[in-house]
């Protein structure tokens, strides 16, 4: 069935569409209906019972796929390779789950996972799912303070961590970060399980910390615990407009049904195929498409501990695709820009046999037409941009490759997927004419697999997503729809920026800068960057009489952001100014400063308090080398 028919079929009868998709899932008790009009924005398959781990692991073993590889770990950083079959994965996960159960972890308990790109991270996620425990994975590039904030919000019974992560040329010492986070947090976990890596053996705290291996020694494996369809499978924190991240909840049943549907219909993947998402388990892409999606579909997933460039060169992606016969590959545009920068003529691509590859999928930020063009010309394959968010867990708009490859329009992630009724609204909530820029909203209800609410923060959920446009989910993105129904995602409508495919909050960075004793006022903006898409840039106004040089205060705030948010914030650009440009009502004109930094045309808003300040900002930016010529 072609896309138009499928989408129209969903529109005319969503209930039948999703109940049919649900037939692919192995239920303990099947749902009597798909949609339930309950909770702040609706729920899916709420009266079913089901287990995620059973569907992602055990059922494939039962179906005779026990000897097929479930996970391939490819680590150019440690020069190692390891494969785990579905049978091995089931045994390992059941044993870990048994050990967690024996230490008191049960259905509904939270478990934080702070691990690098090793198969054990997926095993920890699946072991939680096996018990009905709710995991919350924290990205390794976040610092102790960010981990502490998540510990206090999720109040985990246990934390599963590794002794270290490995960045090119640098060991990331996880254990001191973990210890510091637990010290900073008000909530204390009952215990921690530490996966000791040979690159660093961490010191364990007796009574609180257990070594991964001895923790599981002599344990009876745990069976899968069926949970209600609307039981939270996980919480994943993502950046909002303040320093307090939003805990996106994913319900169990909708997650299973939706991800399974996408593997075939979007990515063209069947059981036995090899799928690779070059992301990190700490991000939503890692949850949906390194761990759950490929495993639910019975495919082989790749856990890659490396970078697009420098491990050892810009041929890393092509080597992995060749060696493991990857069929669909998913990465962020920024990673391809890094590859293109190091290998502009695609010479390294020619060294590898990429005949297994059928398509490349890009997401995480806008895919610029140059990047798509470069990939298309060197691979001679469909290059598919698709648009989604942590909140949705799967693509809102995509080119449905598994159904039919629609004509690619560079700069557009193509068309709305079934389940998503996407509208462009003006400030008063009215739909705008075709081709007109506006806020992108999705008519409620959202489809299965998307967020039903925020952890511990239902009011914030309503305020952030439902209040501005009643009856709709507000995406936080702005864009337009063209005459063929193709969507164009142009900008965020809030203070979220996207740095190398990582979603970051300028508000959170401002909170860190304001805490410096010499800083009276500050602003952080996201400026255009040819490699990372955006880079954060900070402006500081110092307190009168502050006894510190501009250079020193800039150095100190850079260190503070790295220590409190983490290296992933990539906060390196900062300058001191006398004043910030504001409207007469006191709103800082961040948008205007972005335009000045990017060298774009701009008109100062009529409400500006003192236009002369813009010249001072331009002067300060010039000092940092912006706008780039
Ligand atoms: N643990 C600890 N530190 C991490 C980390 C992790 N998991 N991931 C990144 N960092 C650190 C990096 O080491 C770097 O530290 P440094 O300031 O000491 O150099 C810093 O965070 C910034 O990292 P990054 O933004 O990744 O920049 P980079 O210059 O190291 O690499 C790219 C640039 C484009 C190659 C890289 O960002 C990339 O591969 N991006 C793809 C992102 C992606 O897949 N996103 C998922 C969405 S689909
Ligand atoms: P995250 O929650 O980290 O996945 O980030 C989601 C945000 O990244 C979206 O709201 C967009 O702003 C941006 N984004 C993700 N994918 C795309 C895309 N294909 N095109 C444009 N922006 C994107």
XYZ file of N, CA and C in Angstrom, residues 338-589:
756
model
N 31.097 16.337 9.494
C 32.455 16.084 9.988
C 33.210 15.163 9.017
N 32.505 14.153 8.507
C 33.124 13.223 7.551
C 33.510 13.973 6.270
N 32.586 14.807 5.810
C 32.796 15.555 4.569
C 33.972 16.534 4.707
N 34.095 17.106 5.903
C 35.194 18.056 6.132
C 36.548 17.347 6.006
N 36.615 16.117 6.551
C 37.892 15.391 6.518
C 38.128 14.669 5.192
N 37.056 14.348 4.485
C 37.191 13.566 3.245
C 36.272 14.174 2.187
N 36.597 15.415 1.754
C 35.645 16.165 0.927
C 35.279 15.461 -0.373
N 36.200 14.688 -0.934
C 35.886 14.042 -2.208
C 35.381 12.612 -2.032
N 35.157 12.229 -0.792
C 34.622 10.886 -0.532
C 35.577 9.777 -0.960
N 36.876 10.063 -0.889
C 37.862 9.059 -1.335
C 37.780 7.797 -0.483
N 37.560 7.976 0.831
C 37.549 6.802 1.720
C 36.340 5.907 1.460
N 35.272 6.514 0.955
C 34.066 5.711 0.683
C 34.396 4.612 -0.330
N 35.295 4.970 -1.270
C 35.615 4.022 -2.355
C 36.374 2.804 -1.845
N 36.957 2.911 -0.644
C 37.724 1.770 -0.105
C 36.830 0.648 0.419
N 35.535 0.899 0.500
C 34.664 -0.094 1.146
C 33.560 -0.560 0.217
N 33.126 -1.803 0.477
C 32.017 -2.369 -0.277
C 30.728 -2.100 0.514
N 29.914 -1.205 -0.006
C 28.711 -0.801 0.735
C 27.450 -1.405 0.110
N 27.606 -2.573 -0.536
C 26.475 -3.123 -1.285
C 25.302 -3.532 -0.383
N 25.547 -3.735 0.925
C 24.436 -4.120 1.811
C 23.509 -2.938 2.098
N 24.021 -1.733 1.922
C 23.299 -0.534 2.388
C 22.186 -0.141 1.417
N 20.975 0.082 1.977
C 19.860 0.471 1.103
C 19.462 1.936 1.266
N 19.751 2.535 2.421
C 19.376 3.944 2.624
C 20.080 4.506 3.847
N 20.223 5.848 3.852
C 20.768 6.543 5.021
C 19.679 7.468 5.563
N 19.497 7.458 6.871
C 18.488 8.294 7.518
C 19.177 9.337 8.390
N 18.721 10.572 8.300
C 19.320 11.655 9.081
C 18.272 12.290 9.991
N 18.660 12.594 11.222
C 17.757 13.324 12.132
C 18.558 13.930 13.262
N 17.876 14.689 14.098
C 18.514 15.301 15.259
C 18.648 16.793 15.072
N 18.678 17.241 13.853
C 18.772 18.660 13.492
C 18.394 18.743 12.019
N 18.229 19.960 11.533
C 17.879 20.117 10.127
C 19.000 19.570 9.248
N 18.632 18.777 8.253
C 19.632 18.271 7.313
C 19.782 19.303 6.198
N 20.931 19.948 6.143
C 21.118 20.979 5.134
C 21.272 20.329 3.754
N 20.734 20.972 2.720
C 20.757 20.377 1.381
C 22.160 19.979 0.918
N 23.202 20.744 1.275
C 24.568 20.409 0.825
C 24.998 19.040 1.343
N 24.673 18.788 2.595
C 25.064 17.516 3.212
C 24.335 16.354 2.533
N 23.048 16.535 2.280
C 22.275 15.471 1.615
C 22.843 15.225 0.213
N 23.105 16.331 -0.478
C 23.626 16.243 -1.850
C 24.960 15.487 -1.879
N 25.833 15.818 -0.932
C 27.157 15.185 -0.878
C 27.015 13.680 -0.672
N 26.155 13.300 0.264
C 25.963 11.868 0.550
C 25.351 11.154 -0.649
N 24.307 11.769 -1.207
C 23.635 11.144 -2.359
C 24.607 10.908 -3.495
N 25.444 11.910 -3.754
C 26.316 11.778 -4.915
C 27.404 10.728 -4.668
N 27.813 10.540 -3.421
C 28.870 9.554 -3.177
C 28.339 8.147 -2.919
N 27.103 8.048 -2.439
C 26.583 6.703 -2.134
C 25.622 6.196 -3.200
N 25.021 7.130 -3.923
C 24.018 6.774 -4.923
C 22.870 5.964 -4.292
N 22.396 6.460 -3.186
C 21.322 5.793 -2.428
C 20.367 6.859 -1.897
N 19.143 6.463 -1.529
C 18.261 7.447 -0.886
C 18.861 7.958 0.428
N 18.847 9.276 0.584
C 19.289 9.897 1.841
C 18.055 10.594 2.412
N 17.609 10.118 3.557
C 16.286 10.485 4.052
C 16.369 11.266 5.352
N 15.934 12.518 5.268
C 15.852 13.357 6.465
C 14.536 13.019 7.155
N 14.533 12.893 8.455
C 13.253 12.750 9.158
C 13.294 13.518 10.469
N 12.120 13.992 10.849
C 12.014 14.956 11.951
C 11.264 14.365 13.132
N 11.898 14.424 14.284
C 11.210 13.984 15.499
C 11.868 14.569 16.720
N 11.399 14.176 17.888
C 11.848 14.779 19.140
C 11.881 13.711 20.227
N 12.604 14.005 21.298
C 12.591 13.109 22.456
C 11.143 12.829 22.860
N 10.329 13.860 22.820
C 8.948 13.726 23.268
C 8.176 12.706 22.438
N 8.419 12.675 21.129
C 7.602 11.800 20.276
C 8.181 10.384 20.191
N 9.499 10.247 20.360
C 10.112 8.915 20.372
C 10.257 8.276 19.005
N 9.571 8.787 18.024
C 9.715 8.284 16.646
C 9.277 9.396 15.690
N 9.489 9.167 14.393
C 9.389 10.264 13.432
C 7.984 10.830 13.290
N 7.903 12.157 13.379
C 6.648 12.858 13.089
C 6.512 12.953 11.570
N 7.623 13.306 10.928
C 7.627 13.410 9.463
C 8.829 12.641 8.940
N 8.599 11.934 7.854
C 9.680 11.147 7.253
C 9.318 10.852 5.812
N 10.287 10.317 5.100
C 10.009 9.760 3.789
C 9.854 8.264 4.055
N 8.641 7.724 3.886
C 8.385 6.361 4.370
C 9.023 5.309 3.475
N 10.313 5.188 3.599
C 11.128 4.340 2.733
C 10.601 2.908 2.632
N 10.137 2.360 3.762
C 9.655 0.970 3.757
C 8.340 0.800 3.025
N 7.638 1.898 2.809
C 6.355 1.828 2.097
C 6.583 2.223 0.638
N 7.085 3.414 0.446
C 7.493 3.876 -0.882
C 8.426 5.068 -0.686
N 9.447 5.178 -1.501
C 10.325 6.341 -1.394
C 9.702 7.446 -2.229
N 9.216 8.462 -1.533
C 8.609 9.584 -2.240
C 9.745 10.471 -2.741
N 9.471 11.343 -3.715
C 10.537 12.218 -4.186
C 11.152 12.986 -3.008
N 12.493 13.044 -2.971
C 13.158 13.767 -1.888
C 13.179 15.249 -2.243
N 12.748 16.089 -1.302
C 12.915 17.531 -1.484
C 13.936 17.952 -0.450
N 15.098 18.354 -0.918
C 16.184 18.661 0.033
C 15.785 19.852 0.902
N 16.017 19.709 2.207
C 15.619 20.776 3.137
C 14.302 20.446 3.810
N 13.643 19.352 3.369
C 12.378 18.957 3.994
C 12.473 17.521 4.493
N 11.995 17.264 5.728
C 11.947 15.860 6.195
C 10.744 15.119 5.623
N 10.180 15.625 4.550
C 9.072 15.002 3.813
C 7.740 15.123 4.552
N 7.008 14.021 4.679
C 5.581 14.123 4.986
C 5.243 13.555 6.363
N 4.060 13.915 6.848
C 3.624 13.447 8.175
C 3.425 11.939 8.147
N 3.844 11.282 9.213
C 3.625 9.844 9.338
C 2.211 9.585 9.862
N 1.648 8.405 9.550
C 0.344 8.066 10.127
C 0.399 8.242 11.644
N -0.652 8.795 12.198
C -0.671 9.053 13.645
C -0.488 10.522 13.946
N 0.126 11.239 13.015
C 0.426 12.660 13.248
C -0.381 13.534 12.280
N -1.244 14.374 12.846
C -1.999 15.345 12.057
C -1.324 16.697 12.302
N -0.425 17.061 11.403
C 0.456 18.214 11.631
C -0.166 19.484 11.037
N -0.216 20.522 11.843
C -0.791 21.805 11.380
C 0.187 22.942 11.677
N 0.101 23.986 10.862
C 0.920 25.186 11.102
C -0.015 26.287 11.595
N 0.284 26.825 12.772
C -0.627 27.781 13.400
C 0.028 29.146 13.602
N -0.806 30.191 13.563
C -0.270 31.517 13.900
C -0.395 31.735 15.411
N 0.005 32.916 15.872
C 0.040 33.147 17.319
C -1.330 33.039 17.975
N -2.385 33.254 17.163
C -3.721 33.161 17.762
C -4.286 31.751 17.641
N -3.479 30.825 17.118
C -3.927 29.435 17.049
C -4.689 29.107 15.778
N -4.737 30.064 14.840
C -5.421 29.815 13.565
C -4.456 29.190 12.575
N -4.971 28.300 11.717
C -4.096 27.713 10.695
C -3.692 28.761 9.678
N -2.430 28.727 9.264
C -1.951 29.719 8.300
C -2.072 29.137 6.893
N -2.080 29.985 5.869
C -2.148 29.460 4.506
C -0.887 28.648 4.170
N -1.056 27.747 3.224
C 0.043 26.910 2.761
C 1.288 27.737 2.434
N 2.427 27.264 2.857
C 3.665 27.966 2.531
C 4.015 29.073 3.500
N 3.121 29.326 4.474
C 3.389 30.401 5.439
C 4.023 29.818 6.703
N 5.035 30.530 7.198
C 5.739 30.091 8.405
C 4.853 30.247 9.641
N 4.888 29.296 10.520
C 4.138 29.387 11.770
C 4.635 28.359 12.767
N 3.941 28.260 13.896
C 4.295 27.253 14.904
C 3.772 25.899 14.449
N 4.629 24.874 14.591
C 4.174 23.545 14.173
C 3.498 22.873 15.365
N 2.254 22.463 15.142
C 1.481 21.812 16.197
C 0.896 20.515 15.652
N 0.599 19.595 16.565
C 0.021 18.312 16.154
C -1.314 18.165 16.850
N -2.339 17.888 16.037
C -3.681 17.752 16.596
C -3.701 16.550 17.534
N -4.287 16.732 18.712
C -4.363 15.633 19.672
C -5.425 14.628 19.227
N -5.276 13.361 19.560
C -4.203 12.809 20.369
C -2.953 12.522 19.550
N -1.827 12.531 20.256
C -0.589 12.070 19.635
C -0.688 10.556 19.473
N 0.079 9.978 18.550
C -0.009 8.525 18.340
C 0.641 7.717 19.463
N 0.496 6.385 19.422
C 1.178 5.524 20.391
C 2.679 5.776 20.377
N 3.323 5.583 21.534
C 4.786 5.699 21.600
C 5.275 7.093 21.904
N 4.368 8.073 21.937
C 4.767 9.447 22.254
C 4.530 9.695 23.745
N 4.932 10.874 24.217
C 4.847 11.090 25.671
C 3.408 11.308 26.117
N 2.984 10.616 27.184
C 1.646 10.858 27.728
C 1.641 12.001 28.732
N 2.819 12.276 29.341
C 2.967 13.356 30.322
C 4.448 13.436 30.707
N 4.778 14.304 31.669
C 6.149 14.390 32.176
C 6.197 13.792 33.577
N 7.321 13.181 33.895
C 7.489 12.551 35.211
C 7.384 13.610 36.306
N 6.506 13.386 37.275
C 6.369 14.291 38.414
C 5.976 15.705 38.022
N 5.480 15.928 36.830
C 5.299 17.316 36.392
C 4.164 17.428 35.380
N 2.973 16.971 35.806
C 1.847 17.015 34.866
C 1.473 18.454 34.505
N 1.579 19.350 35.498
C 1.227 20.740 35.242
C 2.197 21.349 34.220
N 3.486 21.016 34.392
C 4.483 21.528 33.446
C 4.214 20.963 32.044
N 3.796 19.703 31.990
C 3.458 19.085 30.707
C 2.359 19.887 30.017
N 1.294 20.184 30.783
C 0.184 20.943 30.192
C 0.656 22.318 29.721
N 1.426 22.977 30.590
C 1.873 24.349 30.271
C 2.795 24.350 29.063
N 3.744 23.403 29.031
C 4.762 23.426 27.983
C 4.218 22.986 26.626
N 3.236 22.095 26.632
C 2.857 21.488 25.353
C 1.398 21.669 24.940
N 0.494 21.841 25.922
C -0.932 21.771 25.572
C -1.664 23.100 25.671
N -1.087 24.059 26.453
C -1.865 25.237 26.792
C -1.961 26.265 25.674
N -0.857 26.452 24.962
C -0.813 27.570 24.008
C -1.825 27.379 22.883
N -1.954 26.132 22.401
C -2.895 25.859 21.318
C -3.848 24.747 21.779
N -4.973 25.110 22.393
C -5.876 24.079 22.933
C -6.267 23.065 21.848
N -6.184 21.785 22.226
C -6.521 20.720 21.260
C -5.328 20.241 20.462
N -4.181 20.884 20.676
C -2.970 20.524 19.931
C -1.808 20.289 20.886
N -0.813 19.565 20.385
C 0.488 19.452 21.040
C 1.408 20.462 20.356
N 2.042 21.318 21.145
C 2.941 22.330 20.576
C 4.344 21.728 20.479
N 4.902 21.666 19.278
C 6.185 20.966 19.109
C 7.380 21.794 19.570
N 7.229 23.139 19.583
C 8.384 23.990 19.897
C 9.209 24.291 18.660
N 8.794 23.751 17.511
C 9.471 24.048 16.251
C 8.574 24.935 15.401
N 9.221 25.740 14.550
C 8.475 26.567 13.606
C 8.809 26.104 12.198
N 7.851 26.260 11.292
C 8.110 25.842 9.914
C 6.893 26.048 9.046
N 6.875 25.389 7.902
C 5.724 25.511 7.000
C 5.515 24.213 6.226
N 4.359 24.143 5.551
C 4.019 22.973 4.722
C 3.829 23.470 3.294
N 4.408 22.762 2.315
C 4.285 23.234 0.929
C 3.065 22.620 0.223
N 2.938 22.893 -1.051
C 1.736 22.478 -1.779
C 1.616 20.955 -1.907
N 2.722 20.228 -1.719
C 2.646 18.762 -1.792
C 2.545 18.123 -0.415
N 2.368 18.947 0.612
C 2.252 18.390 1.962
C 3.600 18.118 2.607
N 4.691 18.594 1.998
C 6.018 18.411 2.604
C 6.228 19.471 3.683
N 6.812 19.015 4.790
C 7.062 19.915 5.919
C 8.467 20.495 5.836
N 8.625 21.716 6.318
C 9.955 22.332 6.413
C 10.129 22.819 7.844
N 11.181 22.353 8.512
C 11.397 22.716 9.916
C 12.466 23.800 9.920
N 12.123 24.996 10.368
C 13.039 26.120 10.190
C 13.748 26.572 11.466
N 13.088 26.507 12.610
C 13.706 27.049 13.842
C 12.947 26.568 15.059
N 13.552 26.726 16.227
C 12.844 26.473 17.478
C 12.126 27.753 17.880
N 11.023 27.601 18.578
C 10.308 28.788 19.059
C 10.660 29.081 20.514
N 11.581 28.261 21.087
C 11.934 28.482 22.493
C 13.453 28.619 22.625
N 13.967 28.472 23.848
C 15.398 28.694 24.065
C 16.217 27.417 23.964
N 15.684 26.444 23.246
C 16.439 25.203 23.054
C 17.330 25.368 21.829
N 18.590 24.922 21.952
C 19.475 24.954 20.779
C 19.963 23.540 20.487
N 20.531 23.383 19.316
C 20.931 22.058 18.867
C 22.400 22.093 18.468
N 23.252 21.513 19.313
C 24.700 21.597 19.103
C 25.213 20.199 18.759
N 25.683 20.016 17.553
C 26.164 18.704 17.079
C 25.104 17.632 17.302
N 23.850 17.957 17.006
C 22.777 16.979 17.171
C 22.362 16.770 18.614
N 22.970 17.523 19.535
C 22.606 17.395 20.941
C 21.694 18.556 21.327
N 20.601 18.228 22.004
C 19.629 19.258 22.389
C 20.037 19.870 23.722
N 20.211 21.175 23.736
C 20.703 21.854 24.945
C 19.846 23.078 25.231
N 19.842 23.463 26.507
C 19.029 24.597 26.915
C 19.923 25.801 27.187
N 19.662 26.909 26.471
C 20.448 28.112 26.762
C 20.071 28.639 28.153
N 18.826 28.394 28.551
C 18.376 28.814 29.885
C 19.210 28.141 30.974
N 19.500 26.844 30.771
C 20.298 26.118 31.766
C 21.703 26.712 31.835
N 22.262 27.085 30.671
C 23.614 27.681 30.672
C 23.572 29.051 31.345
N 22.520 29.805 31.103
C 22.399 31.128 31.750
C 22.338 30.982 33.270
N 21.662 29.928 33.732
C 21.603 29.721 35.190
C 23.005 29.505 35.762
N 23.858 28.801 35.011
C 25.228 28.556 35.489
C 26.020 29.868 35.472
N 25.924 30.626 34.380
C 26.689 31.886 34.276
C 26.259 32.869 35.378
N 24.959 32.936 35.633
C 24.478 33.907 36.638
C 25.013 33.586 38.020
N 25.392 32.307 38.225
C 25.867 31.926 39.568
C 27.296 32.406 39.823
N 27.980 32.911 38.789
C 29.339 33.438 39.024
C 29.215 34.732 39.838
N 30.005 34.876 40.905
C 29.813 36.034 41.795
C 30.017 37.386 41.119
N 30.770 37.440 40.009
C 31.006 38.735 39.365
C 29.955 39.065 38.305
N 29.073 38.116 38.004
C 28.135 38.329 36.886
C 26.832 38.945 37.397
N 26.476 40.096 36.789
C 25.231 40.758 37.172
C 24.093 40.244 36.306
N 24.398 40.046 35.030
C 23.361 39.673 34.080
C 24.026 38.935 32.926
N 23.287 38.082 32.255
C 23.906 37.342 31.147
C 22.857 36.898 30.149
N 23.337 36.474 28.979
C 22.450 35.872 27.975
C 23.267 34.854 27.198
N 22.637 33.734 26.861
C 23.295 32.744 26.007
C 22.431 32.571 24.770
N 23.071 32.600 23.614
C 22.337 32.417 22.354
C 22.983 31.271 21.571
N 22.264 30.747 20.597
C 22.822 29.713 19.715
C 23.139 30.336 18.371
N 24.412 30.312 17.994
C 24.778 30.933 16.719
C 25.110 29.841 15.698
N 24.995 30.192 14.426
C 25.195 29.191 13.365
C 26.639 28.710 13.339
N 26.804 27.393 13.146
C 28.143 26.826 13.052
C 28.138 25.814 11.903
N 29.165 25.916 11.051
C 29.120 25.101 9.838
C 29.293 23.617 10.124
N 29.897 23.245 11.241
C 30.044 21.826 11.571
C 28.924 21.357 12.510
N 28.769 22.063 13.622
C 27.850 21.574 14.657
C 26.424 22.081 14.505
N 26.142 22.845 13.481
C 24.791 23.382 13.307
C 24.609 24.649 14.113
N 24.743 24.529 15.440
C 24.725 25.699 16.314
C 25.797 25.553 17.378
N 26.222 26.704 17.905
C 27.166 26.725 19.031
C 26.629 27.728 20.042
N 26.755 27.437 21.339
C 26.313 28.426 22.321
C 27.319 29.563 22.443
N 26.817 30.766 22.642
C 27.694 31.928 22.844
C 27.104 32.762 23.984
N 27.943 33.106 24.944
C 27.445 33.812 26.123
C 27.888 35.269 26.178
N 26.998 36.127 26.678
C 27.331 37.525 26.962
C 27.222 37.731 28.465
N 28.239 38.387 29.041
C 28.210 38.643 30.482
C 28.216 40.146 30.736
N 27.388 40.616 31.653
C 27.514 41.974 32.188
C 27.991 41.807 33.620
N 29.094 42.492 33.950
C 29.673 42.278 35.278
C 29.081 43.243 36.305
N 29.123 42.814 37.560
C 28.649 43.683 38.646
C 29.571 44.884 38.757
N 29.022 46.027 39.142
C 29.843 47.239 39.313
C 30.944 46.943 40.321
N 32.171 47.296 39.988
C 33.278 47.133 40.926
C 33.802 45.714 41.029
N 33.328 44.816 40.128
C 33.814 43.425 40.189
C 35.319 43.423 39.951
N 36.043 42.780 40.880
C 37.501 42.851 40.833
C 38.059 41.626 40.098
N 37.818 41.596 38.790
C 38.262 40.447 37.997
C 38.402 40.907 36.548
N 39.408 40.390 35.847
C 39.565 40.815 34.450
C 38.527 40.103 33.584
N 38.251 40.699 32.418
C 37.284 40.078 31.499
C 37.744 38.674 31.111
N 39.049 38.535 30.827
C 39.579 37.232 30.391
C 39.348 36.180 31.473
N 39.626 36.593 32.713
C 39.517 35.641 33.819
C 38.065 35.184 34.025
N 37.138 36.136 34.001
C 35.739 35.753 34.239
C 35.246 34.862 33.091
N 35.689 35.148 31.872
C 35.281 34.303 30.735
C 35.805 32.883 30.919
N 37.105 32.799 31.310
C 37.687 31.463 31.530
C 36.900 30.709 32.608
N 36.567 31.443 33.674
C 35.911 30.771 34.802
C 34.503 30.276 34.437
N 33.773 31.073 33.665
C 32.408 30.599 33.347
C 32.444 29.422 32.365
N 33.448 29.405 31.487
C 33.589 28.259 30.572
C 33.792 26.979 31.403
N 34.667 27.079 32.402
C 34.914 25.920 33.270
C 33.658 25.551 34.054
N 32.926 26.575 34.512
C 31.713 26.282 35.289
C 30.680 25.513 34.461
N 30.507 25.915 33.207
C 29.511 25.216 32.370
C 29.972 23.783 32.116
N 31.276 23.617 31.867
C 31.794 22.262 31.636
C 31.612 21.388 32.885
N 31.856 21.994 34.055
C 31.749 21.221 35.297
C 30.311 20.947 35.689
N 29.413 21.876 35.372
C 28.044 21.700 35.878
C 27.095 21.088 34.859
N 27.262 21.435 33.581
C 26.385 20.816 32.577
C 27.128 19.661 31.910
N 28.381 19.913 31.527
C 29.177 18.833 30.946
C 29.879 19.275 29.681
N 30.865 18.490 29.226
C 31.598 18.852 28.024
C 30.694 18.936 26.800
N 29.600 18.175 26.825
C 28.721 18.131 25.656
C 28.099 19.494 25.350
N 28.058 20.386 26.337
C 27.503 21.727 26.091
C 28.374 22.508 25.111
N 29.644 22.117 24.992
C 30.578 22.760 24.055
C 30.535 24.280 24.200
N 30.488 24.730 25.459
C 30.400 26.170 25.721
C 31.811 26.745 25.789
N 32.202 27.467 24.738
C 33.569 27.989 24.678
C 33.618 29.460 24.295
N 32.516 29.986 23.746
C 32.494 31.364 23.258
C 31.783 32.257 24.258
N 32.501 33.255 24.761
C 31.877 34.146 25.740
C 32.585 35.495 25.731
N 31.828 36.557 25.951
C 32.453 37.881 25.993
C 31.748 38.745 27.041
N 32.456 39.788 27.442
C 31.893 40.714 28.429
C 31.392 41.954 27.690
N 30.169 42.379 28.004
C 29.612 43.604 27.421
C 29.091 44.490 28.558
N 28.902 45.780 28.246
C 28.407 46.680 29.300
C 26.924 46.473 29.568
N 26.186 46.262 28.450
C 24.730 46.163 28.592
C 24.197 45.143 27.595
N 23.010 44.619 27.877
C 22.357 43.711 26.932
C 21.211 44.458 26.252
N 20.985 44.198 24.971
C 19.860 44.874 24.297
C 18.530 44.306 24.788
N 17.614 45.224 25.100
C 16.323 44.765 25.650
C 15.180 45.568 25.042
N 13.990 45.013 25.168
C 12.808 45.802 24.835
C 12.520 46.720 26.020
N 11.605 47.646 25.815
C 11.293 48.566 26.913
C 10.691 47.821 28.104
N 10.088 46.644 27.815
C 9.536 45.881 28.953
C 10.585 44.959 29.576
N 11.823 45.024 29.087
C 12.914 44.307 29.761
C 13.245 42.946 29.180
N 12.641 42.581 28.029
C 12.932 41.268 27.434
C 14.236 41.356 26.642
N 15.148 40.441 26.923
C 16.442 40.462 26.213
C 16.227 40.057 24.753
N 16.836 40.814 23.838
C 16.612 40.569 22.401
C 17.596 39.520 21.883
